[in-house]
Amino acid sequence: MTAHSNLNIVPFVSVDHMMRLVLKVGTETFLTELAMFIEEDFRRWAQFDKTPRVASHSREGVIELMPTSDGTLYGFKYVNGHPKNTREGRQTVTAFGVLSDVGNGYPMLLSEMTILTALRTAAMSAVAAKYLARPNSKTMAIIGNGAQSEFQALAFKALLGVTSLHLYDIDPSATERCARNLSGKGFTVKTCSSSHAAVEGADIITTVTADKQYATILSDNMVGPGLHINAVGGDCPGKTELHKDILLRSDIFVEYPPQTRIEGEIQQLAADHPVKELWEIIAGKSEGRESDQAITLFDSVGFAIEDFSALRYVRSKLEETGLYVNLDLLADPDDPRDLYGMLLRREATLLEI
Amino acid sequence: MTAHSNLNIVPFVSVDHMMRLVLKVGTETFLTELAMFIEEDFRRWAQFDKTPRVASHSREGVIELMPTSDGTLYGFKYVNGHPKNTREGRQTVTAFGVLSDVGNGYPMLLSEMTILTALRTAAMSAVAAKYLARPNSKTMAIIGNGAQSEFQALAFKALLGVTSLHLYDIDPSATERCARNLSGKGFTVKTCSSSHAAVEGADIITTVTADKQYATILSDNMVGPGLHINAVGGDCPGKTELHKDILLRSDIFVEYPPQTRIEGEIQQLAADHPVKELWEIIAGKSEGRESDQAITLFDSVGFAIEDFSALRYVRSKLEETGLYVNLDLLADPDDPRDLYGMLLRREATLLEI
C-alpha cells in the first residue's frame, strides 16, 4: 500500500502559488529559465506530436484545447479567448494546463496558466529575438501596452539586455500604467504619443495590441532596414497588425507553419509564401538573420509546445519551492478492478463516524 | 469588487467528494437522475458540436480529450487508457473533466471523472436497454466482472427493474468479488462457470471484458431471439467482443456513428452496414425494438455528450450538497488589462508580512 498510497494525488499550482513562484524566483530569472526550457524543446522539435489546436467557436469567442507530447510527457492547455470579457471585469484570456506521464496516462501536474501563458509568450518572443535581432539591440518599441506588455519588456531585458523602451498605446492610461509598473526595474522608458514616435530609433518593435480585427498598427514607411519585428498581437483568423507590404520586405519566422498560416500575420500572404521555422534556427539547422540590413519578423501565435515547456518548467520548481497543494483527482482503489468496492469501503468509514 | 471578487474560483469535486456525493444521493438514485440528464441531452442531439475524440497514442496506451458543446455550456473530459496499469496497482482508465460557460469561456466545474465515467457508462447502457430490451426483462448476464460490472447491475436495476444476475468472468475471483459487492443490494445472483451458463435464461447480456484485442466473448449459437445485447467492452480499434455473425443478425444501435465505426463492434462490418442512432430512438424519431423476436444490440463506446451530461448533473448537485472545494484556478486582476500589476500588488502584500 505505501508505495501506491498517493496515486490519487496530483500537484496543483493555483494562481496565488504561481504569483508566489514568480516572485520567489524573480520575474526575470523565471523568464530566463523558462526560455531555456523552450529552447530545449524547440531543439528536439521532431520528437513532438504536433496537432493544430482543437477549437470550439461561438459568437462571443473561442475555447481551445492545445495538446502535444514528446513521447514521454503529454501536455495540454485549456484556453479561452473572449474579447468582450473585459467589459464585465473578466480576463479576455484565461488558461490552465495539465502535464501527464505518457507511460501510464496519469496527470502529474495541474496548473493555472493565465499568468504562465503571459510569461511563456514573452519568453518565446525574447528567444526568437535572441536569434533574429541585430546584436546589441538595446531599444524596443512596444505598441500596445496591455496585459502582455510588461512581460515582454522584462523578457527582452533578461535575455537580450534591452533597457530602453518606447511605449505607445491608443489609450494613454495603458501606457502610463505600463511605465508605472516598470519603474525601478532598470529601464529607461519613453512614453510616446504616436506609433511613429515609438518606432523612431528602435532596434526592435513589439506589436501587442488586442483588437480582434484586421488593423494596421505598423505601416510600411515606419519600418527601416535592420529592424526586428516581434508581432505578438495578431493571433487568430481575421486579426492582424502589420501592413502586408512590411511582410513582403521581411524574412519571416514562425513557430508551426500550418497554424501560423491560419492565425498569424501571414494569413495576408499566399499560402506558399516562404517562411522559416524558428526551431530550425534554434537547432542550428538554418540561418536566422542574414545581414544587418535585413528586416526579421517573428510572426508569433503561440504553440502547444511552448505551453508544454512552461508546464515542464513549473513542475521542475515544485519540490524546491513547495508552492503547490495536493489534489485528490484520481481514483485509487486498493484493487484497481474494484472501483465499486472503494465506494462501499468509503460508506463503511462514513458510518463509523 | 464584491460582485467580481470570486471570479478566480472554480468548484472542484475530488474523488472523495464524488464518493460522498454518490453515497449521499444513493447509487441507484444517482444513476437514475444521471440517466435523466443523458436522455435530456440525447433528445436535443442536433444542438451539440460533435467531434471525434482527440487521441494521443503511445506504445503503452492512449490519452484522449473529448470536447463537446451545446452552445451554452462547453465540456471536455481527459481520459487515459493503459491496460498494463493494473499490474502496477494503477487504474487502466482515469479521467477528469471540466464544464465551462461558452459565453465567457470561464470554467465552472472541475471534477474527477474516473468514478463518474463508470456511473455514466452504466447509466447510458441502462437508458439504451430501456428503449431496446423486451419489456419486463428481469434477468441479465454480465460477462466480465471487473470495475464496471457492479455499476451496470445497479443501473439496470434502477432503470429497468433487473433483479436477477448471471455473473461470469475468466477470473473466478472477479465474479466472487462482484457477487460480494452486490450482496444485500436486492439481486438474486447466480455465479456461473462459463459464458454459456451465464447467458442461459437471460433477457439481456452485458459484455464488459477488458482484453485489448479481438476476442469472442459471445459466439453466434449463444444468442437466441429476443435478446438485448449491451456490448460495453469493445471500445477501441482492434478490441471487440462479439462474433461477427451476431452482428449480422442484430439490429444495431450506436451513439455517434463516425466514432463507433472506428471503435465499436461494428468495426468488423462494412463501413455502410446499417446502424441506428440511439438519440433518434430516445427522441421518438425512429423505432427501437421491432418485435419480441428481434435481437437488439447497443454497441457502446462512450461519447463526449454523455460526459457533458454527467458534468451537468454533478454541477446541479453542488449547491444542495456542498460536496466540493473552491479552487483558485483563474487569474482575476482588479483591472483585467493589468496582469503584471497583480503580481506587483501580491509582492507588496508579501513584503508587508
XYZ file of C-alpha atoms in Angstrom:
706
model
C 0.000 0.000 0.000
C 2.612 2.580 0.992
C 4.318 2.664 -2.387
C 0.976 3.380 -4.024
C -0.803 5.239 -1.254
C -0.618 8.600 -3.035
C -1.538 7.526 -6.554
C -4.713 9.597 -6.217
C -2.749 12.833 -5.833
C -1.956 15.422 -8.499
C 0.014 18.553 -7.538
C -1.952 21.735 -8.252
C -0.411 25.177 -8.754
C -3.066 27.827 -8.086
C -2.976 31.422 -9.292
C -1.632 32.509 -5.920
C 1.024 29.794 -5.963
C 2.039 30.884 -9.459
C 2.368 34.502 -8.322
C 4.437 33.472 -5.318
C 6.576 31.198 -7.509
C 7.308 34.017 -9.961
C 8.062 36.426 -7.113
C 10.230 33.911 -5.276
C 12.282 33.004 -8.358
C 12.226 36.615 -9.603
C 10.369 37.540 -12.776
C 13.487 37.942 -14.930
C 15.088 34.729 -13.673
C 11.786 32.918 -14.211
C 11.670 34.213 -17.807
C 15.323 33.259 -18.399
C 14.892 29.732 -17.055
C 11.582 29.274 -18.875
C 13.309 30.392 -22.090
C 15.907 27.637 -21.569
C 13.138 25.026 -21.348
C 11.528 26.418 -24.513
C 14.851 26.352 -26.398
C 15.493 22.804 -25.206
C 12.131 21.667 -26.567
C 12.494 23.591 -29.835
C 15.861 21.878 -30.406
C 14.159 18.458 -30.293
C 11.178 19.601 -32.389
C 10.934 16.341 -34.369
C 10.189 14.359 -31.188
C 6.855 16.113 -30.654
C 3.358 15.168 -31.741
C 2.175 18.350 -33.401
C -1.534 18.898 -33.981
C -3.451 22.121 -34.606
C -5.437 23.275 -31.598
C -8.969 21.912 -31.172
C -11.221 24.953 -31.177
C -14.873 25.402 -30.224
C -16.066 28.708 -31.662
C -19.118 30.660 -30.543
C -20.469 34.109 -31.275
C -18.668 35.553 -28.219
C -15.319 33.825 -28.503
C -13.465 30.563 -28.601
C -12.470 27.741 -26.244
C -9.426 25.746 -27.303
C -7.558 22.634 -26.237
C -3.880 22.546 -27.190
C -2.319 19.102 -26.725
C 1.177 17.872 -27.514
C 3.503 15.081 -26.466
C 7.210 14.264 -26.718
C 6.574 10.541 -26.246
C 7.468 10.658 -22.550
C 5.333 13.532 -21.304
C 1.945 14.692 -22.558
C 0.648 18.202 -22.004
C -2.408 20.184 -22.893
C -3.662 23.667 -22.246
C -7.260 24.815 -21.993
C -7.528 28.416 -23.103
C -10.396 30.723 -23.958
C -10.470 33.980 -25.896
C -13.430 36.287 -25.291
C -12.696 39.938 -26.224
C -15.887 41.225 -24.587
C -14.885 39.773 -21.187
C -13.001 42.879 -20.048
C -16.278 44.824 -20.109
C -17.512 42.510 -17.337
C -14.286 42.664 -15.336
C -13.086 39.309 -16.622
C -9.904 38.343 -18.439
C -10.075 38.072 -22.246
C -7.876 35.002 -21.971
C -7.758 32.511 -19.110
C -5.965 29.230 -19.169
C -4.979 26.173 -17.218
C -2.960 23.125 -18.186
C -2.056 19.569 -17.343
C 1.155 17.585 -17.724
C 0.889 13.780 -17.779
C 3.019 10.661 -17.895
C 2.642 9.048 -21.323
C 3.628 5.664 -19.861
C 0.594 5.358 -17.592
C -1.610 8.271 -18.642
C -1.723 9.714 -15.117
C -1.693 13.521 -14.757
C 1.400 14.757 -12.886
C 0.600 18.470 -12.654
C -2.430 20.727 -12.901
C -1.533 24.384 -13.130
C -3.103 27.771 -13.653
C -1.828 29.085 -16.967
C -3.267 32.595 -17.313
C -0.158 34.122 -15.750
C 2.035 31.333 -17.079
C 0.873 31.928 -20.670
C 1.785 35.615 -20.387
C 5.252 34.582 -19.204
C 5.777 31.891 -21.856
C 4.626 34.213 -24.648
C 7.149 36.823 -23.528
C 9.910 34.232 -23.095
C 9.186 32.836 -26.572
C 9.365 36.341 -28.101
C 12.692 37.005 -26.426
C 14.110 33.633 -27.520
C 13.162 34.433 -31.125
C 14.705 37.917 -30.896
C 17.889 36.490 -29.370
C 18.395 34.586 -32.635
C 16.974 37.188 -35.023
C 17.565 40.756 -33.802
C 20.818 42.585 -34.534
C 23.439 42.019 -31.809
C 23.451 44.773 -29.192
C 19.841 45.717 -29.779
C 19.088 47.892 -26.756
C 15.949 49.845 -27.652
C 12.499 48.318 -28.092
C 9.251 49.986 -29.100
C 6.193 48.363 -27.560
C 2.995 49.231 -29.392
C 0.059 48.083 -27.349
C 0.581 48.453 -23.590
C -1.962 45.937 -22.260
C -1.606 42.854 -20.072
C 1.285 41.343 -22.066
C 3.462 44.467 -22.372
C 5.417 44.380 -19.094
C 6.214 40.690 -19.515
C 7.603 41.389 -22.989
C 9.783 44.208 -21.633
C 11.149 42.072 -18.802
C 11.848 39.073 -21.056
C 13.771 41.232 -23.543
C 15.751 42.785 -20.716
C 16.554 39.385 -19.209
C 17.521 37.641 -22.455
C 18.843 40.433 -24.699
C 19.768 43.277 -22.374
C 17.102 45.617 -23.763
C 16.975 48.537 -21.328
C 15.408 51.338 -23.382
C 11.652 51.234 -24.024
C 9.432 53.360 -26.252
C 5.822 52.839 -25.204
C 2.706 53.651 -27.191
C -0.962 52.698 -26.849
C -4.091 54.302 -28.299
C -5.183 54.510 -24.654
C -2.665 56.796 -22.857
C -3.700 55.381 -19.464
C -2.448 51.952 -20.570
C 0.947 53.462 -21.412
C 1.044 55.256 -18.058
C 0.218 52.057 -16.227
C 2.876 50.069 -18.099
C 5.501 52.762 -17.405
C 4.497 52.899 -13.722
C 4.611 49.094 -13.359
C 8.104 49.028 -14.896
C 9.565 51.882 -12.859
C 12.508 50.775 -10.757
C 13.031 47.698 -12.939
C 16.105 49.028 -14.742
C 14.571 50.568 -17.855
C 14.770 53.991 -19.460
C 11.173 54.495 -20.547
C 9.946 56.985 -23.140
C 6.168 57.316 -23.378
C 5.148 58.237 -26.913
C 2.076 59.936 -28.363
C 2.131 58.035 -31.660
C 3.371 54.759 -33.056
C 5.600 56.767 -35.413
C 7.296 58.374 -32.424
C 7.642 54.990 -30.704
C 9.441 53.244 -33.562
C 11.951 56.095 -34.071
C 15.377 54.859 -33.035
C 14.115 51.403 -32.028
C 16.120 48.251 -32.781
C 13.144 46.013 -32.080
C 9.418 46.671 -32.490
C 6.966 44.623 -30.475
C 3.338 44.880 -31.563
C 0.954 43.502 -28.997
C -2.434 45.119 -29.467
C -5.727 43.437 -28.674
C -8.112 44.472 -31.481
C -9.947 41.473 -32.891
C -9.889 42.738 -36.485
C -7.573 43.490 -39.366
C -5.619 46.545 -38.177
C -2.547 48.342 -39.402
C -0.515 49.047 -36.311
C 2.622 49.332 -38.415
C 2.609 50.802 -41.913
C 5.358 50.206 -44.417
C 7.182 53.564 -44.096
C 7.681 53.020 -40.337
C 9.938 50.020 -40.795
C 13.571 50.712 -41.734
C 16.345 48.245 -42.546
C 17.843 46.168 -39.752
C 14.771 46.092 -37.554
C 13.431 43.027 -35.792
C 9.665 42.936 -35.519
C 8.082 40.850 -32.784
C 4.436 40.596 -33.868
C 2.507 39.159 -30.932
C -0.992 40.632 -31.191
C -2.184 39.116 -34.477
C -3.052 35.590 -33.443
C -6.323 34.440 -34.939
C -8.121 34.420 -38.283
C -9.146 37.979 -39.142
C -6.770 39.580 -36.621
C -3.537 41.078 -37.954
C -1.418 44.110 -37.050
C 1.051 44.704 -39.872
C 0.631 46.129 -43.335
C 1.136 43.454 -45.971
C 3.991 45.410 -47.591
C 6.073 45.005 -44.435
C 5.644 41.243 -44.649
C 6.821 41.259 -48.259
C 10.083 43.030 -47.280
C 10.759 40.823 -44.225
C 12.347 37.472 -43.546
C 9.521 35.743 -41.721
C 9.984 33.232 -38.900
C 7.153 31.179 -37.448
C 6.503 28.526 -34.807
C 4.405 25.918 -36.649
C 3.544 26.849 -40.233
C 0.177 25.009 -40.533
C -1.125 27.017 -37.557
C 0.539 30.354 -38.398
C -0.780 30.311 -41.976
C -4.271 30.440 -40.478
C -3.742 32.608 -37.397
C -0.677 34.782 -37.969
C 0.220 37.896 -39.915
C 0.990 35.663 -42.886
C -2.710 34.895 -43.348
C -2.430 38.036 -45.548
C 0.039 36.272 -47.876
C -0.159 33.464 -50.392
C -0.246 30.007 -48.805
C 3.153 29.193 -50.331
C 4.930 32.408 -49.336
C 8.309 31.314 -47.956
C 8.692 31.317 -44.159
C 11.352 29.831 -41.911
C 10.634 27.626 -38.936
C 12.047 29.064 -35.731
C 13.061 25.659 -34.379
C 15.475 25.223 -37.294
C 17.268 28.427 -36.333
C 17.430 27.469 -32.665
C 18.662 23.959 -33.525
C 21.358 25.446 -35.769
C 19.955 23.837 -38.904
C 19.227 27.086 -40.698
C 20.398 30.722 -40.729
C 18.465 33.394 -38.841
C 19.348 36.989 -39.685
C 21.222 37.215 -42.987
C 22.576 40.778 -42.713
C 22.445 43.944 -40.636
C 20.116 45.380 -43.266
C 17.575 42.565 -43.210
C 14.179 43.043 -41.591
C 13.366 39.998 -39.476
C 9.818 39.251 -38.368
C 8.720 36.780 -35.721
C 5.060 36.099 -36.534
C 4.078 34.805 -33.090
C 0.792 32.999 -32.498
C 1.668 30.691 -29.588
C 2.069 26.953 -29.997
C 1.311 23.973 -27.770
C 4.989 23.049 -27.343
C 5.638 26.372 -25.570
C 2.932 25.536 -23.057
C 4.419 22.088 -22.665
C 7.813 23.680 -21.914
C 6.173 26.033 -19.416
C 4.450 23.168 -17.595
C 7.716 21.226 -17.547
C 9.474 24.235 -16.053
C 6.835 24.779 -13.373
C 6.978 21.101 -12.478
C 10.774 21.340 -12.073
C 10.219 24.038 -9.419
C 7.663 22.219 -7.272
C 9.928 20.308 -4.940
C 12.320 23.136 -4.071
C 9.561 25.714 -3.534
C 6.681 23.650 -2.154
C 4.353 26.110 -3.870
C 1.510 23.714 -4.675
C -1.207 21.708 -2.996
C -2.162 18.078 -3.455
C -5.410 17.470 -5.298
C -7.358 14.260 -4.786
C -8.040 13.964 -8.537
C -7.566 10.258 -9.360
C -9.465 7.283 -8.019
C -7.061 4.832 -6.395
C -8.846 1.718 -5.169
C -6.742 -0.860 -3.298
C -7.646 -3.285 -6.071
C -7.763 -1.475 -9.413
C -10.545 -3.758 -10.642
C -12.694 -2.912 -7.616
C -13.920 0.641 -8.149
C -17.351 -0.039 -6.659
C -15.736 -1.705 -3.637
C -13.931 1.587 -2.972
C -17.351 3.242 -2.683
C -18.554 0.527 -0.313
C -15.477 0.867 1.906
C -15.896 4.660 1.970
C -19.507 4.107 3.017
C -18.373 1.894 5.882
C -15.946 4.608 7.017
C -18.672 7.256 6.965
C -20.999 5.038 9.009
C -18.318 4.546 11.668
C -18.149 8.267 12.398
C -15.084 44.445 -6.333
C -17.571 42.349 -4.358
C -19.565 41.309 -7.436
C -16.385 40.046 -9.050
C -14.381 39.045 -6.019
C -14.720 35.326 -6.679
C -14.105 35.262 -10.435
C -10.883 33.366 -9.737
C -12.761 30.437 -8.213
C -13.742 27.157 -9.866
C -15.585 24.494 -7.820
C -13.636 21.221 -7.671
C -15.163 17.814 -6.962
C -12.428 15.479 -5.732
C -12.559 11.693 -5.757
C -13.613 11.714 -2.112
C -16.313 14.310 -2.781
C -17.590 12.199 -5.658
C -17.762 9.123 -3.438
C -19.602 11.050 -0.743
C -21.939 12.556 -3.352
C -22.821 9.119 -4.742
C -23.306 7.715 -1.241
C -25.367 10.707 -0.090
C -27.679 10.625 -3.118
C -27.653 6.811 -3.183
C -26.035 4.932 -6.069
C -29.308 3.901 -7.718
C -30.865 7.350 -7.394
C -27.653 8.880 -8.734
C -27.802 6.543 -11.755
C -31.500 7.293 -12.311
C -31.041 11.060 -12.159
C -27.901 10.913 -14.300
C -29.849 8.858 -16.861
C -32.447 11.663 -16.995
C -29.711 14.193 -17.829
C -28.346 11.882 -20.540
C -31.799 11.393 -22.052
C -32.412 15.143 -21.965
C -29.200 15.773 -23.896
C -29.780 12.937 -26.377
C -33.213 14.417 -27.172
C -31.565 17.694 -28.254
C -28.745 15.937 -30.131
C -28.724 18.411 -33.043
C -27.750 21.277 -30.699
C -24.363 19.733 -29.919
C -20.968 20.270 -31.523
C -19.872 16.717 -32.221
C -16.219 15.964 -32.909
C -14.332 12.685 -32.663
C -12.073 12.491 -29.620
C -8.537 13.866 -29.914
C -6.268 10.948 -29.168
C -2.541 10.754 -28.432
C -1.433 7.161 -28.870
C 1.725 5.601 -27.449
C 3.056 2.083 -27.184
C 1.539 1.684 -23.701
C -1.841 3.282 -24.228
C -3.750 6.378 -25.167
C -4.580 9.798 -23.731
C -7.715 11.416 -25.102
C -9.534 14.736 -24.895
C -13.284 14.570 -25.529
C -14.837 18.010 -26.020
C -18.408 18.971 -26.864
C -20.688 21.981 -26.548
C -24.405 22.724 -26.729
C -23.794 26.412 -27.490
C -24.375 27.440 -23.866
C -22.098 25.070 -21.977
C -18.815 23.540 -23.085
C -17.432 20.357 -21.574
C -14.426 18.169 -22.059
C -13.067 15.036 -20.483
C -9.443 13.978 -20.178
C -9.228 10.211 -20.144
C -6.411 7.698 -20.487
C -6.471 4.011 -21.317
C -3.418 1.954 -20.276
C -4.189 -1.794 -19.961
C -0.850 -2.565 -18.283
C -1.583 -0.105 -15.430
C -3.317 -2.673 -13.235
C -0.037 -4.592 -12.961
C 1.405 -1.553 -11.150
C -1.643 -1.047 -8.939
C -2.985 1.769 -11.098
C -6.326 2.182 -12.855
C -6.477 1.271 -16.554
C -8.692 4.296 -17.060
C -8.595 7.543 -15.107
C -10.437 10.680 -16.028
C -11.309 14.195 -15.047
C -13.446 16.810 -16.737
C -14.324 20.470 -16.962
C -17.590 22.275 -17.675
C -17.370 25.878 -18.926
C -19.556 28.828 -19.810
C -19.485 29.305 -23.600
C -20.396 32.991 -23.185
C -17.193 33.951 -21.367
C -15.027 30.820 -21.637
C -14.610 30.533 -17.862
C -14.565 27.024 -16.361
C -17.475 26.467 -13.949
C -16.604 23.000 -12.658
C -13.563 20.742 -12.432
C -14.429 17.195 -11.436
C -12.855 13.817 -11.027
C -14.366 11.539 -13.649
C -12.916 8.088 -13.006
C -15.860 7.154 -10.803
C -18.200 9.423 -12.756
C -17.319 7.737 -16.061
C -18.131 4.332 -14.588
C -21.505 5.702 -13.497
C -22.306 7.439 -16.794
C -21.329 4.362 -18.814
C -23.706 2.246 -16.740
C -26.468 4.868 -16.904
C -26.064 5.100 -20.698
C -26.290 1.306 -21.039
C -29.451 1.221 -18.971
C -31.012 4.088 -20.938
C -30.342 2.208 -24.194
C -31.797 -1.014 -22.758
C -34.873 0.836 -21.513
C -35.670 1.638 -25.142
C -34.398 -1.585 -26.720
C -34.819 -4.593 -24.396
C -38.067 -6.533 -24.262
C -40.473 -5.137 -21.653
C -40.228 -6.952 -18.314
C -36.647 -8.053 -18.858
C -35.604 -9.183 -15.401
C -32.523 -11.338 -15.881
C -29.150 -10.055 -17.064
C -25.964 -11.970 -17.759
C -22.817 -9.957 -17.058
C -19.772 -11.368 -18.800
C -16.692 -9.666 -17.459
C -16.920 -8.835 -13.741
C -14.341 -6.060 -13.465
C -14.589 -2.453 -12.332
C -17.659 -1.629 -14.456
C -19.783 -4.679 -13.588
C -21.471 -3.559 -10.348
C -22.369 -0.186 -11.816
C -24.019 -1.924 -14.783
C -26.022 -4.154 -12.452
C -27.203 -1.253 -10.307
C -28.141 0.909 -13.315
C -30.207 -1.912 -14.850
C -31.929 -2.485 -11.525
C -32.674 1.222 -11.090
C -33.924 1.881 -14.627
C -35.372 -1.465 -15.772
C -36.036 -3.438 -12.613
C -33.458 -6.125 -13.415
C -33.064 -8.139 -10.223
C -31.616 -11.446 -11.420
C -27.929 -11.571 -12.377
C -25.851 -14.298 -14.007
C -22.161 -13.481 -13.477
C -19.201 -14.886 -15.368
C -15.541 -13.893 -15.636
C -12.495 -15.895 -16.771
C -11.121 -14.955 -13.334
C -13.450 -16.569 -10.729
C -12.184 -14.199 -8.034
C -13.589 -11.262 -10.025
C -17.000 -12.940 -10.092
C -16.803 -13.615 -6.352
C -15.895 -10.014 -5.666
C -18.731 -8.692 -7.840
C -21.247 -11.008 -6.132
C -19.962 -9.999 -2.690
C -20.113 -6.275 -3.514
C -23.714 -6.655 -4.706
C -24.949 -8.737 -1.765
C -27.736 -7.033 0.117
C -28.498 -4.758 -2.862
C -31.676 -6.568 -3.895
C -30.360 -9.006 -6.503
C -30.604 -12.737 -6.933
C -27.086 -13.582 -8.100
C -26.033 -16.758 -9.890
C -22.280 -17.176 -10.329
C -21.507 -19.156 -13.468
C -18.533 -21.214 -14.592
C -18.882 -20.436 -18.298
C -20.312 -17.754 -20.509
C -22.668 -20.381 -21.934
C -24.095 -20.989 -18.476
C -24.374 -17.241 -17.862
C -26.441 -16.447 -20.961
C -28.905 -19.296 -20.363
C -32.268 -17.777 -19.487
C -31.018 -14.209 -19.702
C -33.144 -11.417 -21.230
C -30.164 -9.094 -21.500
C -26.485 -9.878 -21.993
C -23.917 -7.314 -20.916
C -20.376 -7.924 -22.171
C -17.825 -5.828 -20.362
C -14.440 -7.529 -20.592
C -11.129 -5.693 -20.641
C -8.955 -7.568 -23.168
C -7.265 -5.186 -25.595
C -7.620 -7.490 -28.599
C -10.159 -9.084 -30.897
C -11.946 -11.582 -28.666
C -15.060 -13.665 -28.998
C -16.826 -13.362 -25.693
C -20.112 -14.269 -27.345
C -20.342 -16.729 -30.205
C -23.296 -16.931 -32.531
C -25.007 -20.011 -31.045
C -25.216 -18.341 -27.612
C -27.597 -15.615 -28.788
C -31.254 -16.546 -29.166
C -34.145 -14.437 -30.475
C -35.457 -11.574 -28.344
C -32.231 -10.854 -26.543
C -30.824 -7.407 -25.921
C -27.029 -7.257 -26.003
C -25.287 -4.431 -24.177
C -21.747 -4.557 -25.597
C -19.617 -2.304 -23.430
C -16.122 -3.774 -23.510
C -15.250 -3.392 -27.200
C -14.375 0.271 -27.375
C -11.240 0.885 -29.412
C -9.697 -0.131 -32.726
C -8.675 -3.781 -32.520
C -10.822 -4.506 -29.454
C -14.104 -6.326 -29.970
C -16.107 -8.900 -28.007
C -18.771 -10.340 -30.297
C -18.593 -12.776 -33.165
C -19.347 -11.033 -36.431
C -22.297 -13.369 -37.141
C -24.124 -11.999 -34.109
C -23.798 -8.502 -35.501
C -25.252 -9.627 -38.820
C -28.394 -10.974 -37.060
C -28.865 -7.947 -34.816
C -30.468 -4.528 -35.086
C -27.532 -2.343 -34.117
C -27.820 0.914 -32.189
C -24.923 3.312 -31.682
C -24.132 6.644 -30.061
C -22.219 8.537 -32.776
C -21.641 6.538 -35.975
C -18.334 8.180 -37.092
C -16.771 7.176 -33.755
C -18.438 3.754 -33.391
C -17.416 2.680 -36.900
C -13.806 3.003 -35.724
C -14.038 1.890 -32.102
C -17.090 -0.314 -31.705
C -18.090 -3.891 -32.510
C -19.138 -2.677 -35.956
C -15.500 -2.113 -36.930
C -15.893 -5.794 -38.010
C -18.583 -4.826 -40.552
C -18.624 -2.935 -43.829
C -18.477 0.837 -43.416
C -22.004 1.176 -44.827
C -23.645 -1.567 -42.742
C -26.915 -0.077 -41.492
C -26.999 1.101 -37.872
C -29.490 3.242 -35.980
C -28.574 6.255 -33.903
C -29.715 5.892 -30.311
C -30.672 9.561 -29.992
C -33.312 9.088 -32.686
C -34.963 6.343 -30.647
C -34.842 8.398 -27.444
C -36.204 11.468 -29.246
C -39.044 9.364 -30.697
C -37.932 9.920 -34.278
C -37.290 6.266 -35.015
C -38.371 2.820 -33.831
C -36.256 0.852 -31.380
C -37.130 -2.827 -30.982
C -39.249 -4.070 -33.889
C -40.517 -7.361 -32.421
C -40.148 -9.733 -29.481
C -38.004 -11.924 -31.728
C -35.531 -9.236 -32.746
C -32.012 -9.211 -31.351
C -31.099 -5.664 -30.362
C -27.503 -4.633 -29.824
C -26.238 -1.476 -28.186
C -22.668 -1.104 -29.467
C -21.454 1.183 -26.676
C -18.154 3.065 -26.960
C -18.846 6.154 -24.841
C -19.342 9.593 -26.337
C -18.471 13.111 -25.219
C -22.119 14.164 -24.798
C -22.569 11.540 -22.046
C -19.672 13.096 -20.127
C -21.183 16.503 -20.698
C -24.480 15.249 -19.220
C -22.599 13.780 -16.262
C -20.767 17.045 -15.555
C -24.069 18.940 -15.840
C -25.637 16.555 -13.353
C -22.777 16.840 -10.863
C -22.905 20.630 -11.144
C -26.640 20.557 -10.380
C -25.849 18.818 -7.084
C -23.142 21.178 -5.807
C -25.239 23.746 -4.025
C -27.513 21.349 -2.114
C -24.688 19.037 -1.029
C -21.726 21.399 -0.611
C -19.511 18.491 -1.657
C -16.766 20.499 -3.399
C -13.971 22.896 -2.639
C -13.098 26.206 -4.278
C -10.001 26.147 -6.474
C -8.068 29.344 -7.149
C -7.697 28.459 -10.836
C -8.285 31.714 -12.743
C -6.300 34.951 -12.551
C -8.590 37.819 -11.574
C -6.728 41.144 -11.531
C -8.687 44.226 -10.378
C -8.019 45.666 -13.834
C -8.191 42.900 -16.462
C -5.528 44.666 -18.550
C -3.133 44.744 -15.597
C -1.915 41.179 -15.110
C 1.626 42.228 -14.179
C 0.244 44.775 -11.704
C -1.466 41.885 -9.914
C 1.976 40.343 -9.403
C 3.343 43.635 -8.079
C 0.465 44.044 -5.634
C 0.922 40.464 -4.429
C 4.609 41.241 -3.892
C 3.682 44.266 -1.793
C 1.392 42.068 0.318
C 4.126 39.506 0.882
C 6.612 42.212 1.925
C 4.155 43.567 4.490
C 4.138 40.286 6.372
